[in-house]
mmCIF file of C-alpha atoms in Angstrom:
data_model
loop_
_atom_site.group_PDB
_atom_site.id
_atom_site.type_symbol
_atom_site.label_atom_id
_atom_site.label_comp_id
_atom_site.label_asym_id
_atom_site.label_seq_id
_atom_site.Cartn_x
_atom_site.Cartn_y
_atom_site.Cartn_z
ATOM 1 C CA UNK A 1 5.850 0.146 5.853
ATOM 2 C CA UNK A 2 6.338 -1.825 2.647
ATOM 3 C CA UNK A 3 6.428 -0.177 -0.717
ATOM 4 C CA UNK A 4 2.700 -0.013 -2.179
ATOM 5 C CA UNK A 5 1.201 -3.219 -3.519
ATOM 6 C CA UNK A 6 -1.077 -2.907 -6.531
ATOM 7 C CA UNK A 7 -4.885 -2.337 -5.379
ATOM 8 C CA UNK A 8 -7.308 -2.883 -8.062
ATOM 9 C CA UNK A 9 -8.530 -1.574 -11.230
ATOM 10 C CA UNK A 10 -9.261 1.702 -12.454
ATOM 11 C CA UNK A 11 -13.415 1.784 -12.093
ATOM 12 C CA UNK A 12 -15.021 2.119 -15.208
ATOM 13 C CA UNK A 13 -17.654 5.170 -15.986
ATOM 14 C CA UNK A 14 -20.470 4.452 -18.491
ATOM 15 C CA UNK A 15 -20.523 8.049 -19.776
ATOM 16 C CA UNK A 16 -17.108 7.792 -21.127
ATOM 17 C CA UNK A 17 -16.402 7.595 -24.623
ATOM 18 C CA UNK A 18 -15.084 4.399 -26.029
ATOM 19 C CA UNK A 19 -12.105 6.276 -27.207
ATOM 20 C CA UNK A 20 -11.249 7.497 -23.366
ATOM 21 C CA UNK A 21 -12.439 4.198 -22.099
ATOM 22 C CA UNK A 22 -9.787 2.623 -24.555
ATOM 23 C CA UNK A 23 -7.152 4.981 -23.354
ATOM 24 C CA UNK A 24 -7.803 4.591 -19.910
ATOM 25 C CA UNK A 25 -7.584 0.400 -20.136
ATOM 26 C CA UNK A 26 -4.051 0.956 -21.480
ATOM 27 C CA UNK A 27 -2.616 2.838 -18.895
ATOM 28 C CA UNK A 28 -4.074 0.537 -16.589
ATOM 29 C CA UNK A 29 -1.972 -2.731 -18.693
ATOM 30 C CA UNK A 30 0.995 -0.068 -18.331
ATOM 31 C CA UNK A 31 0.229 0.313 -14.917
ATOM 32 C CA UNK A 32 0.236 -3.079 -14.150
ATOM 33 C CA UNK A 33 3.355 -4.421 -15.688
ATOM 34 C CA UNK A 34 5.303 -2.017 -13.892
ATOM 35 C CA UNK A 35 5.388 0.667 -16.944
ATOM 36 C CA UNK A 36 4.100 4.019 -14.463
ATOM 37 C CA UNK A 37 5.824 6.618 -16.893
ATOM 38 C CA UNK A 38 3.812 5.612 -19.799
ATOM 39 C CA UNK A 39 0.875 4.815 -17.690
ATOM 40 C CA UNK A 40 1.308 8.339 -15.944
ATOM 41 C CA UNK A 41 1.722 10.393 -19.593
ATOM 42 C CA UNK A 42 -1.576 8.340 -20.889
ATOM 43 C CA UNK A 43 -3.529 9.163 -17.856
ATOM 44 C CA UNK A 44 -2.446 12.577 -17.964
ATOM 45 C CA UNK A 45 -3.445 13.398 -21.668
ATOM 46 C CA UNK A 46 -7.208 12.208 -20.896
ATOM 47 C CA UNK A 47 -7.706 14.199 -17.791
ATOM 48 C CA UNK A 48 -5.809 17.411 -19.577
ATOM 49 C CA UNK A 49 -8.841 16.512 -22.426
ATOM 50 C CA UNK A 50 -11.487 15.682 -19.476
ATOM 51 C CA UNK A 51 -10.293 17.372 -15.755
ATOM 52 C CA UNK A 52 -13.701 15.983 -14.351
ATOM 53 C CA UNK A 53 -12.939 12.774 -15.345
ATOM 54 C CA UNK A 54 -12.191 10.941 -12.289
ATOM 55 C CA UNK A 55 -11.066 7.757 -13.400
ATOM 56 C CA UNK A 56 -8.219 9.230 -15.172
ATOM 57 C CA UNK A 57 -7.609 11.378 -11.600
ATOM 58 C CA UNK A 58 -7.386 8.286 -10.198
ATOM 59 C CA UNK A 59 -4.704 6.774 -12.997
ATOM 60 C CA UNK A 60 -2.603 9.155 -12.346
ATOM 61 C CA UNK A 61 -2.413 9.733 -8.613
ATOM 62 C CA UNK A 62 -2.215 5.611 -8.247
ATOM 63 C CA UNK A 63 1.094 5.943 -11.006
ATOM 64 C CA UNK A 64 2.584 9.087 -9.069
ATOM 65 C CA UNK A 65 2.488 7.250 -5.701
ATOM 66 C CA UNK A 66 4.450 4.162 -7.367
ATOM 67 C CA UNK A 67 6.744 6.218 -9.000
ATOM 68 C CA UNK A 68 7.461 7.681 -5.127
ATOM 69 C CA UNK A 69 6.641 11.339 -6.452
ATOM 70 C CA UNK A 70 4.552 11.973 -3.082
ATOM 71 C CA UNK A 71 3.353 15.449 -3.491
ATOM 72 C CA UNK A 72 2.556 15.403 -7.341
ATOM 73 C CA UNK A 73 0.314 12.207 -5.841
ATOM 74 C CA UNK A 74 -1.190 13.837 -3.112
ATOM 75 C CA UNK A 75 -2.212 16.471 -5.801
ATOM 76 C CA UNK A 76 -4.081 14.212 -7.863
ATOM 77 C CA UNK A 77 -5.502 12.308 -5.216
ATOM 78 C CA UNK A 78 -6.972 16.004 -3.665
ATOM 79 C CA UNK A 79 -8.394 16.662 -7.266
ATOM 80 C CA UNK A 80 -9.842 13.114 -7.622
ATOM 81 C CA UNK A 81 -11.430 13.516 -4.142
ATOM 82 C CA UNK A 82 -13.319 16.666 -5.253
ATOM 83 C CA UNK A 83 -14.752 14.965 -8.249
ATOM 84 C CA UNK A 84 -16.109 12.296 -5.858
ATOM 85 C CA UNK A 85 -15.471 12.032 -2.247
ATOM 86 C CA UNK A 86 -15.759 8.955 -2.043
ATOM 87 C CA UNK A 87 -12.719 8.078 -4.038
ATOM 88 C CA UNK A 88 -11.463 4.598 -2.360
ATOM 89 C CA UNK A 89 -7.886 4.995 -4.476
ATOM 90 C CA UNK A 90 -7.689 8.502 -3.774
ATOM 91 C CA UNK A 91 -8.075 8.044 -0.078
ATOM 92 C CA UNK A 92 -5.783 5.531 -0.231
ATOM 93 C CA UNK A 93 -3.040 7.115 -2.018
ATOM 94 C CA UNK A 94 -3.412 10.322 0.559
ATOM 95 C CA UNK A 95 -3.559 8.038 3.247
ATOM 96 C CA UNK A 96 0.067 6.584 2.355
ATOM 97 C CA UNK A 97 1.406 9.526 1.493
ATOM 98 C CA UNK A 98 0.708 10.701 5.050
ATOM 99 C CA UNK A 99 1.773 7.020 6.607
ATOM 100 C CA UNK A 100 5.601 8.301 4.957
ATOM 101 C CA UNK A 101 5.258 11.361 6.573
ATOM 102 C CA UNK A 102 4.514 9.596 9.885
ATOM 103 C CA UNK A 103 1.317 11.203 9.587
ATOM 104 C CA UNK A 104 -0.390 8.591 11.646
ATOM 105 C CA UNK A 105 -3.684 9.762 13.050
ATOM 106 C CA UNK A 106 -4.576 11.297 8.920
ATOM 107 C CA UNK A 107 -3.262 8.007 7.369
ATOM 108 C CA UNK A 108 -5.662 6.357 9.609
ATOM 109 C CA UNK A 109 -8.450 8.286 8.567
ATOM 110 C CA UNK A 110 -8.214 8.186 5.192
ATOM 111 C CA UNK A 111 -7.184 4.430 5.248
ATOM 112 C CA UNK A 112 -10.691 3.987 7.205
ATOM 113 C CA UNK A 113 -12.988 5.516 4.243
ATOM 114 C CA UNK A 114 -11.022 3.792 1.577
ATOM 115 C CA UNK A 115 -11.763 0.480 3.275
ATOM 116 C CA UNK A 116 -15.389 1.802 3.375
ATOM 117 C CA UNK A 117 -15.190 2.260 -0.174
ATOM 118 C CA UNK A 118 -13.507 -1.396 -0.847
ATOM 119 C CA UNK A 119 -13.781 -3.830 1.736
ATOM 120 C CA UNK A 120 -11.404 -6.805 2.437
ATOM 121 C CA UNK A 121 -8.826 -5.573 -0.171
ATOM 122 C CA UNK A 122 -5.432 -7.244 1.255
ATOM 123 C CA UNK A 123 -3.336 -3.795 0.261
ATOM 124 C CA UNK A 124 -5.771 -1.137 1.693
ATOM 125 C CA UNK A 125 -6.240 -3.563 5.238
ATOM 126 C CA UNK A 126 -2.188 -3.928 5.028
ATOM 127 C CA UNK A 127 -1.745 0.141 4.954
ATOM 128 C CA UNK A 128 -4.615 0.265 7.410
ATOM 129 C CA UNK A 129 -2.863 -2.232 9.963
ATOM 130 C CA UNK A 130 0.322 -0.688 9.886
ATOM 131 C CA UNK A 131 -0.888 2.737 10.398
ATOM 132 C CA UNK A 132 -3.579 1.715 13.248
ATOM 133 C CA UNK A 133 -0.281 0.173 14.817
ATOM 134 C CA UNK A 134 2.197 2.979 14.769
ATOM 135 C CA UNK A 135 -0.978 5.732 15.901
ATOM 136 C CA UNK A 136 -0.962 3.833 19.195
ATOM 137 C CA UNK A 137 -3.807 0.894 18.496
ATOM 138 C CA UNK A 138 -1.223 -1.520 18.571
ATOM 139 C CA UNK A 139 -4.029 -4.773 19.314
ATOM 140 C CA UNK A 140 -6.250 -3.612 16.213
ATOM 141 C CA UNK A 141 -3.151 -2.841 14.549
ATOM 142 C CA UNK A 142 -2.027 -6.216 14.763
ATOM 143 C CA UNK A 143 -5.529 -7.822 14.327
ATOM 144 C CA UNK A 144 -5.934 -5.608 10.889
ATOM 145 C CA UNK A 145 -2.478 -6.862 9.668
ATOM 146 C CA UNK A 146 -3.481 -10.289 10.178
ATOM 147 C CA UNK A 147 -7.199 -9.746 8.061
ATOM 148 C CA UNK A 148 -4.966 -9.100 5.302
ATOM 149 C CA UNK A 149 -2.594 -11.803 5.646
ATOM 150 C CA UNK A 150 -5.615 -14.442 5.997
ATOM 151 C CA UNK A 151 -6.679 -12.951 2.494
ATOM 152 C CA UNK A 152 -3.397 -12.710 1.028
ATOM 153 C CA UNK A 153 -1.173 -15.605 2.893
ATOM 154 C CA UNK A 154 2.006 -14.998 0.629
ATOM 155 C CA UNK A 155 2.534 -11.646 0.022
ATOM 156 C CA UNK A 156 6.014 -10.935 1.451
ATOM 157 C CA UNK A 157 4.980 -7.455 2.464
ATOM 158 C CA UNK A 158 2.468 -8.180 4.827
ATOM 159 C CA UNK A 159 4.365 -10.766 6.089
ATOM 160 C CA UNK A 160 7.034 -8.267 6.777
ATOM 161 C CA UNK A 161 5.077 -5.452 7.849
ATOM 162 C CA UNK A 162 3.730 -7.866 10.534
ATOM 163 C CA UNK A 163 6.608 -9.482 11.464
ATOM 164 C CA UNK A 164 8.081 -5.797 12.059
ATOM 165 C CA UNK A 165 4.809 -4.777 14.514
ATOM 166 C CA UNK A 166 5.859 -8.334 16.099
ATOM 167 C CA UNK A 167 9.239 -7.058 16.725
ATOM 168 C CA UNK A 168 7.944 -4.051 18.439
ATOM 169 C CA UNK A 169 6.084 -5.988 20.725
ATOM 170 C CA UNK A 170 9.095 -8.039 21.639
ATOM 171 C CA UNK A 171 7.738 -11.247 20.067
ATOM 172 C CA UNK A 172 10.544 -12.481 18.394
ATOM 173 C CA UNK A 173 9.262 -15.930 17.451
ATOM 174 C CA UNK A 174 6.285 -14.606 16.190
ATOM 175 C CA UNK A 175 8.255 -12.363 13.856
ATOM 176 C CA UNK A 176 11.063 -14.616 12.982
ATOM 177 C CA UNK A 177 8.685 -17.011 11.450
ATOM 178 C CA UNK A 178 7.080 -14.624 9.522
ATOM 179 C CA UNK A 179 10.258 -13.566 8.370
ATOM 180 C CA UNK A 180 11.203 -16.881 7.258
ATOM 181 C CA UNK A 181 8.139 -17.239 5.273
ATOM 182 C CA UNK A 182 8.604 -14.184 3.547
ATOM 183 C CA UNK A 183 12.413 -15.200 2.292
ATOM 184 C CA UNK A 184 11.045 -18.257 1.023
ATOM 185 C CA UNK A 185 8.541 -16.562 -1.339
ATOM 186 C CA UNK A 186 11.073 -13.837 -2.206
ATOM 187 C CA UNK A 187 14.334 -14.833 -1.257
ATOM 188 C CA UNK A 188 15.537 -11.914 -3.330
ATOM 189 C CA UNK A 189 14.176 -9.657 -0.626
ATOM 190 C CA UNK A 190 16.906 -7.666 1.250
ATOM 191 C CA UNK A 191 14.972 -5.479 3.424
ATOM 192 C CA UNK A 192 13.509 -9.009 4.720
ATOM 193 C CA UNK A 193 17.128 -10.777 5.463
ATOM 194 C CA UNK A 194 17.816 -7.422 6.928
ATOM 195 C CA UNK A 195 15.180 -7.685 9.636
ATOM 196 C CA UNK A 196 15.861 -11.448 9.650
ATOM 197 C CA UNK A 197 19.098 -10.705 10.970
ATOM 198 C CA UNK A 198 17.869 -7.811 13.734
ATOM 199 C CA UNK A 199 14.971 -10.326 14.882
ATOM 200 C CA UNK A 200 17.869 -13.226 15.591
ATOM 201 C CA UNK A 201 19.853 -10.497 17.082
ATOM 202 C CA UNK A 202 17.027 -8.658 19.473
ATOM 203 C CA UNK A 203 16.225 -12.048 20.326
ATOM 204 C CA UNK A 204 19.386 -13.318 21.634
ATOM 205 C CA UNK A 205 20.301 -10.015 23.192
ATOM 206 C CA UNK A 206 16.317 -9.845 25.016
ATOM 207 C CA UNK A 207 17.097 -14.506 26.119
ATOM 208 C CA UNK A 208 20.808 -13.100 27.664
ATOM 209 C CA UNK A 209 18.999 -10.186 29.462
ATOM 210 C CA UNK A 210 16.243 -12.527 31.316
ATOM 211 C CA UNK A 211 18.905 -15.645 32.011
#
């Protein structure tokens, strides 16, 4: 699967201070120009100040799973979950935590709840399709990845993830085009030209087996 996508805002509490509310808002403008390490240490400091504070939970298990710091994410997301179950981001951060682990079956649980918890979000159905996919549901697999490609039609890693299931599935046109589409919004991406490449080459190699 593709490296996480961003997948919304911290949710704002109204019995937080204006001062913690403040804070919070700045990791999130860390957070989403790429700056996790100084999102991360702000988040930290308010839930050191406030451990039931579950936004800032949230803050910093979203930053640890970006940074690729898995466990110390997991952790976070566990602590976030017992402030309020029904954490969508914390679900969704121990879902792809377990999707790297190849996890499948958990992933897909936890990806399920935190698409409960926020519907139609192109990131969460992306994780979910991919998962649902390599746990055996191929079909809804498939039919999840392309929900989240009709709401987000250029994101490159959708288009790859999908393009990948495709190439599972033997449908190399399918996934070629995809593929294409992807290069042409990021041409910059080399893990896309890489499967580029093994989709021409499965595809030529499956045409010389059948002729």
């Amino acid at each position: 699967m593709s490296k996480k996508q961003k997948i919304g805002k911290v949710k704002k509490s109204t019995v937080l201070s204006p001062r913690i509310m403040q804070e919070l808002a700045r990791s999130e403008e860390y957070k989403l120009t790429g700056k996790h390490i100084k999102a991360l240490d702000i988040a930290e400091k308010v839930l050191i100040e406030d451990p039931g504070c579950i936004e800032a939970a949230e803050e910093v298990a979203d930053n640890y799973l970006s940074l690729d710091r898995l466990e110390e994410a997991k952790k976070a997301a566990t602590h976030a979950l017992m402030l309020h179950g029904g954490s969508y981001i914390a679900h969704f951060v121990i879902g792809f935590v377990a999707s790297e682990q190849e996890q499948w079956d958990d992933a897909v649980v936890h990806f399920q709840t935190s698409n409960v918890g926020q519907p139609n979000n192109p990131e969460i159905l992306r994780c979910l399709g991919w998962t649902l996919f390599h746990s055996g549901a191929q079909e809804e697999g498939v039919a999840t990845l392309l929900r989240s490609l009709h709401l987000r039609q250029e994101d490159p890693a959708i288009l790859c993830d999908l393009a990948a299931c495709y190439l599972q599935l033997n449908n190399f046109d399918k996934s070629i085009h995809l593929l294409e589409r992807a290069i042409r919004v990021d041409p910059s991406d080399h893990r896309v030209e890489e499967l580029l490449g093994v989709a021409h080459r499965l595809k030529k190699a499956f045409s010389s087996e059948m002729s």
